[in-house]
Amino acid sequence: TVPPREEIDGEVLLKEVHAAFGRYVVFASPEAQDATVLWCAGTHGQPAWAHAPRLAVVSPEKRCGKSRLMDVAEAICYQPLVTVNASTAAVVRSITEDPPTLMVDEADTIFGTKKAAENNEDVRGILNAGHQRNRPYIRWNITTRSLEECPTFAMAMLASIGDLPDTIMDRAIVIRMRRRGPGEKVAPFRTRRDGPGHGT
């Protein structure tokens, strides 16, 4: 059973999360691992924050561990909402006063080319605005003939091959991934076995 929140030792919990990431992911530096652990912990304190830094997980090529990092983070972050593509309306409707942690895998398919970036300008605007509180997405409700203000504030992780748009990178903690070197090994991560409630 999970002990009452006041009985959970934060230092012990952070060490366990740090060890879990080290078990499944090879980071380019110890600092990158520390930053990822602290960002994931920060998702559980969103009501206390004035800003919601993005976590940009980027790599120069495939098979550098981005998706694995996201798998582990999904098991740890507060109310993760994972997508590989989403409409503006879907993103906006997913964010409430008690927001989920947005997790966008393969973000390069959204922003990687000029045409894709242009087609997803509204999504980028929401991700930019959601970095700070009180930056609502305002839309016209044709049914009620009134303005509707939708919150945008939420922690967000984006995984991409190549850098994301500058406006997102400027608001992000950037974790640069690389392929594992000879002798670097990680344990296989299986959601059913290693996910929440199964010993992660």
PDB file of N, CA and C in Angstrom, residues 28-99:
ATOM      1  N   ALA A  28      23.468  11.558 -21.901  1.00  0.00           N
ATOM      2  CA  ALA A  28      24.749  12.090 -22.369  1.00  0.00           C
ATOM      3  C   ALA A  28      25.597  12.614 -21.226  1.00  0.00           C
ATOM      4  N   SER A  29      24.958  12.939 -20.093  1.00  0.00           N
ATOM      5  CA  SER A  29      25.706  13.447 -18.947  1.00  0.00           C
ATOM      6  C   SER A  29      24.909  13.207 -17.673  1.00  0.00           C
ATOM      7  N   PRO A  30      25.580  13.171 -16.520  1.00  0.00           N
ATOM      8  CA  PRO A  30      24.855  13.041 -15.251  1.00  0.00           C
ATOM      9  C   PRO A  30      23.886  14.199 -15.024  1.00  0.00           C
ATOM     10  N   GLU A  31      24.275  15.395 -15.499  1.00  0.00           N
ATOM     11  CA  GLU A  31      23.422  16.567 -15.317  1.00  0.00           C
ATOM     12  C   GLU A  31      22.104  16.415 -16.076  1.00  0.00           C
ATOM     13  N   ALA A  32      22.160  15.788 -17.261  1.00  0.00           N
ATOM     14  CA  ALA A  32      20.933  15.568 -18.035  1.00  0.00           C
ATOM     15  C   ALA A  32      19.990  14.622 -17.299  1.00  0.00           C
ATOM     16  N   GLN A  33      20.542  13.609 -16.668  1.00  0.00           N
ATOM     17  CA  GLN A  33      19.724  12.685 -15.896  1.00  0.00           C
ATOM     18  C   GLN A  33      19.099  13.403 -14.697  1.00  0.00           C
ATOM     19  N   ASP A  34      19.897  14.205 -13.994  1.00  0.00           N
ATOM     20  CA  ASP A  34      19.379  14.954 -12.844  1.00  0.00           C
ATOM     21  C   ASP A  34      18.244  15.879 -13.270  1.00  0.00           C
ATOM     22  N   ALA A  35      18.454  16.593 -14.382  1.00  0.00           N
ATOM     23  CA  ALA A  35      17.446  17.547 -14.852  1.00  0.00           C
ATOM     24  C   ALA A  35      16.146  16.845 -15.214  1.00  0.00           C
ATOM     25  N   THR A  36      16.243  15.675 -15.836  1.00  0.00           N
ATOM     26  CA  THR A  36      15.048  14.925 -16.216  1.00  0.00           C
ATOM     27  C   THR A  36      14.275  14.470 -14.993  1.00  0.00           C
ATOM     28  N   VAL A  37      14.993  13.966 -13.997  1.00  0.00           N
ATOM     29  CA  VAL A  37      14.352  13.514 -12.761  1.00  0.00           C
ATOM     30  C   VAL A  37      13.628  14.674 -12.082  1.00  0.00           C
ATOM     31  N   LEU A  38      14.295  15.820 -11.969  1.00  0.00           N
ATOM     32  CA  LEU A  38      13.690  16.965 -11.291  1.00  0.00           C
ATOM     33  C   LEU A  38      12.507  17.518 -12.072  1.00  0.00           C
ATOM     34  N   TRP A  39      12.598  17.497 -13.411  1.00  0.00           N
ATOM     35  CA  TRP A  39      11.458  17.961 -14.223  1.00  0.00           C
ATOM     36  C   TRP A  39      10.251  17.058 -13.995  1.00  0.00           C
ATOM     37  N   CYS A  40      10.459  15.755 -14.007  1.00  0.00           N
ATOM     38  CA  CYS A  40       9.348  14.821 -13.776  1.00  0.00           C
ATOM     39  C   CYS A  40       8.732  15.047 -12.396  1.00  0.00           C
ATOM     40  N   ALA A  41       9.581  15.255 -11.393  1.00  0.00           N
ATOM     41  CA  ALA A  41       9.070  15.542 -10.050  1.00  0.00           C
ATOM     42  C   ALA A  41       8.269  16.837 -10.058  1.00  0.00           C
ATOM     43  N   GLY A  42       8.738  17.812 -10.834  1.00  0.00           N
ATOM     44  CA  GLY A  42       8.063  19.101 -10.894  1.00  0.00           C
ATOM     45  C   GLY A  42       6.652  19.032 -11.447  1.00  0.00           C
ATOM     46  N   THR A  43       6.361  18.014 -12.262  1.00  0.00           N
ATOM     47  CA  THR A  43       5.009  17.901 -12.818  1.00  0.00           C
ATOM     48  C   THR A  43       3.974  17.668 -11.722  1.00  0.00           C
ATOM     49  N   HIS A  44       4.411  17.141 -10.583  1.00  0.00           N
ATOM     50  CA  HIS A  44       3.478  16.876  -9.485  1.00  0.00           C
ATOM     51  C   HIS A  44       3.228  18.126  -8.638  1.00  0.00           C
ATOM     52  N   GLY A  45       3.942  19.198  -8.933  1.00  0.00           N
ATOM     53  CA  GLY A  45       3.755  20.435  -8.176  1.00  0.00           C
ATOM     54  C   GLY A  45       3.244  21.579  -9.020  1.00  0.00           C
ATOM     55  N   GLN A  46       2.586  21.265 -10.149  1.00  0.00           N
ATOM     56  CA  GLN A  46       2.162  22.320 -11.071  1.00  0.00           C
ATOM     57  C   GLN A  46       1.344  23.437 -10.416  1.00  0.00           C
ATOM     58  N   PRO A  47       0.458  23.144  -9.460  1.00  0.00           N
ATOM     59  CA  PRO A  47      -0.302  24.245  -8.857  1.00  0.00           C
ATOM     60  C   PRO A  47       0.576  25.306  -8.193  1.00  0.00           C
ATOM     61  N   ALA A  48       1.805  24.938  -7.828  1.00  0.00           N
ATOM     62  CA  ALA A  48       2.683  25.877  -7.119  1.00  0.00           C
ATOM     63  C   ALA A  48       3.524  26.734  -8.058  1.00  0.00           C
ATOM     64  N   TRP A  49       3.594  26.382  -9.342  1.00  0.00           N
ATOM     65  CA  TRP A  49       4.543  27.048 -10.236  1.00  0.00           C
ATOM     66  C   TRP A  49       3.898  28.190 -11.021  1.00  0.00           C
ATOM     67  N   ALA A  50       4.700  29.218 -11.275  1.00  0.00           N
ATOM     68  CA  ALA A  50       4.274  30.324 -12.139  1.00  0.00           C
ATOM     69  C   ALA A  50       4.620  30.032 -13.594  1.00  0.00           C
ATOM     70  N   HIS A  51       5.618  29.168 -13.802  1.00  0.00           N
ATOM     71  CA  HIS A  51       6.043  28.804 -15.149  1.00  0.00           C
ATOM     72  C   HIS A  51       6.114  27.280 -15.266  1.00  0.00           C
ATOM     73  N   ALA A  52       5.941  26.810 -16.477  1.00  0.00           N
ATOM     74  CA  ALA A  52       5.979  25.368 -16.744  1.00  0.00           C
ATOM     75  C   ALA A  52       7.030  25.108 -17.820  1.00  0.00           C
ATOM     76  N   PRO A  53       8.292  24.929 -17.425  1.00  0.00           N
ATOM     77  CA  PRO A  53       9.328  24.713 -18.431  1.00  0.00           C
ATOM     78  C   PRO A  53       9.066  23.467 -19.251  1.00  0.00           C
ATOM     79  N   ARG A  54       9.364  23.559 -20.531  1.00  0.00           N
ATOM     80  CA  ARG A  54       9.249  22.405 -21.406  1.00  0.00           C
ATOM     81  C   ARG A  54      10.489  21.534 -21.230  1.00  0.00           C
ATOM     82  N   LEU A  55      10.345  20.251 -21.486  1.00  0.00           N
ATOM     83  CA  LEU A  55      11.499  19.353 -21.529  1.00  0.00           C
ATOM     84  C   LEU A  55      11.631  18.911 -22.980  1.00  0.00           C
ATOM     85  N   ALA A  56      12.652  19.417 -23.656  1.00  0.00           N
ATOM     86  CA  ALA A  56      12.887  19.079 -25.058  1.00  0.00           C
ATOM     87  C   ALA A  56      13.915  17.958 -25.124  1.00  0.00           C
ATOM     88  N   VAL A  57      13.477  16.787 -25.543  1.00  0.00           N
ATOM     89  CA  VAL A  57      14.358  15.618 -25.644  1.00  0.00           C
ATOM     90  C   VAL A  57      14.694  15.450 -27.121  1.00  0.00           C
ATOM     91  N   VAL A  58      15.912  15.834 -27.490  1.00  0.00           N
ATOM     92  CA  VAL A  58      16.266  15.873 -28.913  1.00  0.00           C
ATOM     93  C   VAL A  58      17.488  15.000 -29.195  1.00  0.00           C
ATOM     94  N   SER A  59      17.538  14.508 -30.428  1.00  0.00           N
ATOM     95  CA  SER A  59      18.682  13.682 -30.832  1.00  0.00           C
ATOM     96  C   SER A  59      18.993  13.957 -32.295  1.00  0.00           C
ATOM     97  N   PRO A  60      20.221  13.660 -32.724  1.00  0.00           N
ATOM     98  CA  PRO A  60      20.596  13.907 -34.109  1.00  0.00           C
ATOM     99  C   PRO A  60      20.087  12.839 -35.069  1.00  0.00           C
ATOM    100  N   GLU A  61      19.680  11.665 -34.545  1.00  0.00           N
ATOM    101  CA  GLU A  61      19.262  10.558 -35.396  1.00  0.00           C
ATOM    102  C   GLU A  61      18.362   9.612 -34.614  1.00  0.00           C
ATOM    103  N   LYS A  62      17.881   8.576 -35.290  1.00  0.00           N
ATOM    104  CA  LYS A  62      17.032   7.593 -34.639  1.00  0.00           C
ATOM    105  C   LYS A  62      17.831   6.732 -33.663  1.00  0.00           C
ATOM    106  N   ARG A  63      17.082   6.006 -32.809  1.00  0.00           N
ATOM    107  CA  ARG A  63      17.656   5.002 -31.909  1.00  0.00           C
ATOM    108  C   ARG A  63      18.634   5.609 -30.900  1.00  0.00           C
ATOM    109  N   CYS A  64      18.258   6.777 -30.384  1.00  0.00           N
ATOM    110  CA  CYS A  64      19.084   7.415 -29.353  1.00  0.00           C
ATOM    111  C   CYS A  64      18.422   7.383 -27.977  1.00  0.00           C
ATOM    112  N   GLY A  65      17.265   6.742 -27.864  1.00  0.00           N
ATOM    113  CA  GLY A  65      16.641   6.568 -26.552  1.00  0.00           C
ATOM    114  C   GLY A  65      15.564   7.571 -26.186  1.00  0.00           C
ATOM    115  N   LYS A  66      15.118   8.396 -27.146  1.00  0.00           N
ATOM    116  CA  LYS A  66      14.100   9.399 -26.826  1.00  0.00           C
ATOM    117  C   LYS A  66      12.795   8.756 -26.364  1.00  0.00           C
ATOM    118  N   SER A  67      12.323   7.792 -27.131  1.00  0.00           N
ATOM    119  CA  SER A  67      11.043   7.161 -26.791  1.00  0.00           C
ATOM    120  C   SER A  67      11.138   6.373 -25.496  1.00  0.00           C
ATOM    121  N   ARG A  68      12.304   5.764 -25.235  1.00  0.00           N
ATOM    122  CA  ARG A  68      12.482   5.043 -23.978  1.00  0.00           C
ATOM    123  C   ARG A  68      12.424   6.015 -22.802  1.00  0.00           C
ATOM    124  N   LEU A  69      13.074   7.160 -22.945  1.00  0.00           N
ATOM    125  CA  LEU A  69      13.015   8.168 -21.891  1.00  0.00           C
ATOM    126  C   LEU A  69      11.571   8.571 -21.643  1.00  0.00           C
ATOM    127  N   MET A  70      10.809   8.751 -22.719  1.00  0.00           N
ATOM    128  CA  MET A  70       9.413   9.146 -22.566  1.00  0.00           C
ATOM    129  C   MET A  70       8.591   8.048 -21.909  1.00  0.00           C
ATOM    130  N   ASP A  71       8.889   6.786 -22.218  1.00  0.00           N
ATOM    131  CA  ASP A  71       8.185   5.668 -21.573  1.00  0.00           C
ATOM    132  C   ASP A  71       8.363   5.711 -20.064  1.00  0.00           C
ATOM    133  N   VAL A  72       9.611   5.925 -19.642  1.00  0.00           N
ATOM    134  CA  VAL A  72       9.893   5.955 -18.201  1.00  0.00           C
ATOM    135  C   VAL A  72       9.246   7.189 -17.573  1.00  0.00           C
ATOM    136  N   ALA A  73       9.352   8.328 -18.257  1.00  0.00           N
ATOM    137  CA  ALA A  73       8.750   9.555 -17.729  1.00  0.00           C
ATOM    138  C   ALA A  73       7.239   9.425 -17.614  1.00  0.00           C
ATOM    139  N   GLU A  74       6.630   8.748 -18.563  1.00  0.00           N
ATOM    140  CA  GLU A  74       5.178   8.559 -18.525  1.00  0.00           C
ATOM    141  C   GLU A  74       4.756   7.824 -17.250  1.00  0.00           C
ATOM    142  N   ALA A  75       5.597   6.898 -16.809  1.00  0.00           N
ATOM    143  CA  ALA A  75       5.289   6.123 -15.603  1.00  0.00           C
ATOM    144  C   ALA A  75       5.455   6.953 -14.335  1.00  0.00           C
ATOM    145  N   ILE A  76       6.115   8.117 -14.450  1.00  0.00           N
ATOM    146  CA  ILE A  76       6.473   8.903 -13.273  1.00  0.00           C
ATOM    147  C   ILE A  76       5.725  10.230 -13.196  1.00  0.00           C
ATOM    148  N   CYS A  77       5.480  10.853 -14.347  1.00  0.00           N
ATOM    149  CA  CYS A  77       4.891  12.192 -14.369  1.00  0.00           C
ATOM    150  C   CYS A  77       3.428  12.199 -13.919  1.00  0.00           C
ATOM    151  N   TYR A  78       2.965  13.376 -13.581  1.00  0.00           N
ATOM    152  CA  TYR A  78       1.586  13.574 -13.139  1.00  0.00           C
ATOM    153  C   TYR A  78       0.636  13.533 -14.331  1.00  0.00           C
ATOM    154  N   GLN A  79      -0.347  12.682 -14.291  1.00  0.00           N
ATOM    155  CA  GLN A  79      -1.401  12.564 -15.296  1.00  0.00           C
ATOM    156  C   GLN A  79      -0.865  12.745 -16.729  1.00  0.00           C
ATOM    157  N   PRO A  80      -0.003  11.850 -17.180  1.00  0.00           N
ATOM    158  CA  PRO A  80       0.574  12.018 -18.525  1.00  0.00           C
ATOM    159  C   PRO A  80      -0.474  11.886 -19.618  1.00  0.00           C
ATOM    160  N   LEU A  81      -0.371  12.755 -20.605  1.00  0.00           N
ATOM    161  CA  LEU A  81      -1.216  12.688 -21.796  1.00  0.00           C
ATOM    162  C   LEU A  81      -0.278  12.584 -22.986  1.00  0.00           C
ATOM    163  N   VAL A  82      -0.144  11.370 -23.544  1.00  0.00           N
ATOM    164  CA  VAL A  82       0.836  11.096 -24.588  1.00  0.00           C
ATOM    165  C   VAL A  82       0.183  11.150 -25.960  1.00  0.00           C
ATOM    166  N   THR A  83       0.867  11.810 -26.908  1.00  0.00           N
ATOM    167  CA  THR A  83       0.368  11.860 -28.278  1.00  0.00           C
ATOM    168  C   THR A  83       1.553  11.957 -29.238  1.00  0.00           C
ATOM    169  N   VAL A  84       1.353  11.506 -30.464  1.00  0.00           N
ATOM    170  CA  VAL A  84       2.355  11.716 -31.510  1.00  0.00           C
ATOM    171  C   VAL A  84       1.869  12.774 -32.493  1.00  0.00           C
ATOM    172  N   ASN A  85       0.617  13.165 -32.371  1.00  0.00           N
ATOM    173  CA  ASN A  85       0.062  14.239 -33.185  1.00  0.00           C
ATOM    174  C   ASN A  85      -1.263  14.619 -32.551  1.00  0.00           C
ATOM    175  N   ALA A  86      -1.623  15.868 -32.617  1.00  0.00           N
ATOM    176  CA  ALA A  86      -2.870  16.303 -32.003  1.00  0.00           C
ATOM    177  C   ALA A  86      -3.336  17.592 -32.660  1.00  0.00           C
ATOM    178  N   SER A  87      -4.636  17.740 -32.760  1.00  0.00           N
ATOM    179  CA  SER A  87      -5.196  18.970 -33.304  1.00  0.00           C
ATOM    180  C   SER A  87      -5.153  20.055 -32.231  1.00  0.00           C
ATOM    181  N   THR A  88      -5.257  21.289 -32.681  1.00  0.00           N
ATOM    182  CA  THR A  88      -5.280  22.405 -31.745  1.00  0.00           C
ATOM    183  C   THR A  88      -6.431  22.252 -30.757  1.00  0.00           C
ATOM    184  N   ALA A  89      -7.605  21.908 -31.268  1.00  0.00           N
ATOM    185  CA  ALA A  89      -8.783  21.770 -30.410  1.00  0.00           C
ATOM    186  C   ALA A  89      -8.577  20.688 -29.363  1.00  0.00           C
ATOM    187  N   ALA A  90      -7.961  19.571 -29.763  1.00  0.00           N
ATOM    188  CA  ALA A  90      -7.749  18.473 -28.827  1.00  0.00           C
ATOM    189  C   ALA A  90      -6.788  18.885 -27.717  1.00  0.00           C
ATOM    190  N   VAL A  91      -5.726  19.603 -28.080  1.00  0.00           N
ATOM    191  CA  VAL A  91      -4.765  20.052 -27.068  1.00  0.00           C
ATOM    192  C   VAL A  91      -5.443  21.002 -26.087  1.00  0.00           C
ATOM    193  N   VAL A  92      -6.176  21.977 -26.632  1.00  0.00           N
ATOM    194  CA  VAL A  92      -6.833  22.973 -25.783  1.00  0.00           C
ATOM    195  C   VAL A  92      -7.834  22.316 -24.842  1.00  0.00           C
ATOM    196  N   ARG A  93      -8.632  21.384 -25.356  1.00  0.00           N
ATOM    197  CA  ARG A  93      -9.657  20.755 -24.537  1.00  0.00           C
ATOM    198  C   ARG A  93      -9.068  19.810 -23.492  1.00  0.00           C
ATOM    199  N   SER A  94      -7.817  19.412 -23.672  1.00  0.00           N
ATOM    200  CA  SER A  94      -7.170  18.503 -22.725  1.00  0.00           C
ATOM    201  C   SER A  94      -6.626  19.233 -21.508  1.00  0.00           C
ATOM    202  N   ILE A  95      -6.422  20.548 -21.641  1.00  0.00           N
ATOM    203  CA  ILE A  95      -5.827  21.329 -20.562  1.00  0.00           C
ATOM    204  C   ILE A  95      -6.931  21.944 -19.712  1.00  0.00           C
ATOM    205  N   THR A  96      -6.896  21.636 -18.426  1.00  0.00           N
ATOM    206  CA  THR A  96      -7.876  22.157 -17.484  1.00  0.00           C
ATOM    207  C   THR A  96      -7.159  22.930 -16.392  1.00  0.00           C
ATOM    208  N   GLU A  97      -7.903  23.353 -15.379  1.00  0.00           N
ATOM    209  CA  GLU A  97      -7.274  24.039 -14.251  1.00  0.00           C
ATOM    210  C   GLU A  97      -6.354  23.097 -13.479  1.00  0.00           C
ATOM    211  N   ASP A  98      -6.588  21.791 -13.599  1.00  0.00           N
ATOM    212  CA  ASP A  98      -5.694  20.770 -13.044  1.00  0.00           C
ATOM    213  C   ASP A  98      -5.091  20.032 -14.244  1.00  0.00           C
ATOM    214  N   PRO A  99      -4.076  20.631 -14.880  1.00  0.00           N
ATOM    215  CA  PRO A  99      -3.650  20.154 -16.195  1.00  0.00           C
ATOM    216  C   PRO A  99      -2.886  18.841 -16.159  1.00  0.00           C
TER     217      PRO A  99
END
